[in-house]
């Protein structure tokens, strides 16, 4: 299993959608609850965030490789689908 690093902002509307999507995914698949997900609040960890290549949150990494970076065009379904894709990759 691979570790996921997630960057987010507490008040970000896309991050709020991502949090809901994560909860739904974990309720749909018990294996997702076993994932090692380090959640980093960007504004509280600026120095750490600067070591990763992304612009928008939420962003998901496995190692230093970016697997998902939200855009302003991502609706809830797209966010959830991308989180599922990253979760499945981390489990493989």
mmCIF file of C-alpha atoms in Angstrom:
data_model
loop_
_atom_site.group_PDB
_atom_site.id
_atom_site.type_symbol
_atom_site.label_atom_id
_atom_site.label_comp_id
_atom_site.label_asym_id
_atom_site.label_seq_id
_atom_site.Cartn_x
_atom_site.Cartn_y
_atom_site.Cartn_z
ATOM 1 C CA UNK A 1 0.000 0.000 0.000
ATOM 2 C CA UNK A 2 1.281 3.433 -0.947
ATOM 3 C CA UNK A 3 0.994 6.532 1.225
ATOM 4 C CA UNK A 4 -1.170 9.401 -0.045
ATOM 5 C CA UNK A 5 -0.358 13.011 0.794
ATOM 6 C CA UNK A 6 -3.312 15.368 0.548
ATOM 7 C CA UNK A 7 -3.030 19.147 0.563
ATOM 8 C CA UNK A 8 -6.154 21.103 1.416
ATOM 9 C CA UNK A 9 -7.442 24.353 2.892
ATOM 10 C CA UNK A 10 -10.029 24.240 5.658
ATOM 11 C CA UNK A 11 -12.424 26.765 4.102
ATOM 12 C CA UNK A 12 -11.968 25.762 0.448
ATOM 13 C CA UNK A 13 -15.336 24.755 -1.069
ATOM 14 C CA UNK A 14 -13.647 22.132 -3.253
ATOM 15 C CA UNK A 15 -11.874 20.672 -0.218
ATOM 16 C CA UNK A 16 -15.197 20.479 1.616
ATOM 17 C CA UNK A 17 -16.583 18.485 -1.323
ATOM 18 C CA UNK A 18 -13.465 16.294 -1.272
ATOM 19 C CA UNK A 19 -13.914 15.558 2.435
ATOM 20 C CA UNK A 20 -17.501 14.442 1.776
ATOM 21 C CA UNK A 21 -16.353 12.325 -1.188
ATOM 22 C CA UNK A 22 -13.672 10.669 0.945
ATOM 23 C CA UNK A 23 -16.223 9.769 3.615
ATOM 24 C CA UNK A 24 -18.588 8.311 1.004
ATOM 25 C CA UNK A 25 -15.826 6.317 -0.650
ATOM 26 C CA UNK A 26 -14.689 4.883 2.671
ATOM 27 C CA UNK A 27 -18.260 3.880 3.497
ATOM 28 C CA UNK A 28 -18.577 2.220 0.081
ATOM 29 C CA UNK A 29 -15.276 0.313 0.319
ATOM 30 C CA UNK A 30 -13.818 -0.820 3.647
ATOM 31 C CA UNK A 31 -10.362 -1.173 2.048
ATOM 32 C CA UNK A 32 -10.150 2.614 1.661
ATOM 33 C CA UNK A 33 -10.309 2.988 5.452
ATOM 34 C CA UNK A 34 -6.927 1.214 5.635
ATOM 35 C CA UNK A 35 -5.203 3.802 3.426
ATOM 36 C CA UNK A 36 -2.365 5.854 4.864
ATOM 37 C CA UNK A 37 -3.475 9.422 4.052
ATOM 38 C CA UNK A 38 -1.467 12.332 5.404
ATOM 39 C CA UNK A 39 -3.723 15.395 5.346
ATOM 40 C CA UNK A 40 -1.817 18.673 5.315
ATOM 41 C CA UNK A 41 -3.578 21.990 5.804
ATOM 42 C CA UNK A 42 -1.645 24.174 3.377
ATOM 43 C CA UNK A 43 -1.865 27.458 5.303
ATOM 44 C CA UNK A 44 -0.494 25.775 8.437
ATOM 45 C CA UNK A 45 2.355 24.005 6.606
ATOM 46 C CA UNK A 46 3.555 26.453 3.960
ATOM 47 C CA UNK A 47 7.187 25.301 4.060
ATOM 48 C CA UNK A 48 6.195 21.672 3.498
ATOM 49 C CA UNK A 49 3.722 22.584 0.750
ATOM 50 C CA UNK A 50 6.452 24.431 -1.136
ATOM 51 C CA UNK A 51 8.223 21.088 -1.630
ATOM 52 C CA UNK A 52 5.356 19.815 -3.798
ATOM 53 C CA UNK A 53 4.436 20.875 -7.332
ATOM 54 C CA UNK A 54 0.823 22.027 -7.324
ATOM 55 C CA UNK A 55 -1.237 25.185 -7.571
ATOM 56 C CA UNK A 56 -4.754 24.316 -6.390
ATOM 57 C CA UNK A 57 -6.278 22.283 -3.587
ATOM 58 C CA UNK A 58 -7.249 19.650 -2.939
ATOM 59 C CA UNK A 59 -4.208 17.943 -4.412
ATOM 60 C CA UNK A 60 -3.231 14.312 -3.949
ATOM 61 C CA UNK A 61 0.263 12.865 -4.202
ATOM 62 C CA UNK A 62 1.744 9.417 -3.943
ATOM 63 C CA UNK A 63 5.354 10.052 -3.065
ATOM 64 C CA UNK A 64 6.267 13.241 -4.931
ATOM 65 C CA UNK A 65 4.113 12.295 -7.927
ATOM 66 C CA UNK A 66 0.936 14.328 -8.306
ATOM 67 C CA UNK A 67 -2.053 12.109 -9.033
ATOM 68 C CA UNK A 68 -4.814 14.701 -8.759
ATOM 69 C CA UNK A 69 -5.096 18.470 -8.582
ATOM 70 C CA UNK A 70 -8.584 19.962 -8.410
ATOM 71 C CA UNK A 71 -9.619 22.650 -10.877
ATOM 72 C CA UNK A 72 -12.386 25.228 -10.701
ATOM 73 C CA UNK A 73 -14.283 23.101 -13.227
ATOM 74 C CA UNK A 74 -14.385 19.989 -11.017
ATOM 75 C CA UNK A 75 -17.821 19.238 -9.651
ATOM 76 C CA UNK A 76 -18.508 16.822 -6.809
ATOM 77 C CA UNK A 77 -18.737 13.775 -9.079
ATOM 78 C CA UNK A 78 -15.415 14.535 -10.762
ATOM 79 C CA UNK A 79 -13.706 15.091 -7.401
ATOM 80 C CA UNK A 80 -15.078 11.805 -6.073
ATOM 81 C CA UNK A 81 -14.057 9.903 -9.216
ATOM 82 C CA UNK A 82 -10.513 11.253 -8.996
ATOM 83 C CA UNK A 83 -10.215 10.448 -5.302
ATOM 84 C CA UNK A 84 -11.399 6.900 -6.069
ATOM 85 C CA UNK A 85 -8.790 6.616 -8.836
ATOM 86 C CA UNK A 86 -6.014 7.731 -6.474
ATOM 87 C CA UNK A 87 -7.258 5.454 -3.673
ATOM 88 C CA UNK A 88 -7.254 2.484 -6.051
ATOM 89 C CA UNK A 89 -3.725 3.338 -7.180
ATOM 90 C CA UNK A 90 -2.544 3.536 -3.575
ATOM 91 C CA UNK A 91 -4.024 0.099 -2.858
ATOM 92 C CA UNK A 92 -2.411 -1.537 -5.916
#
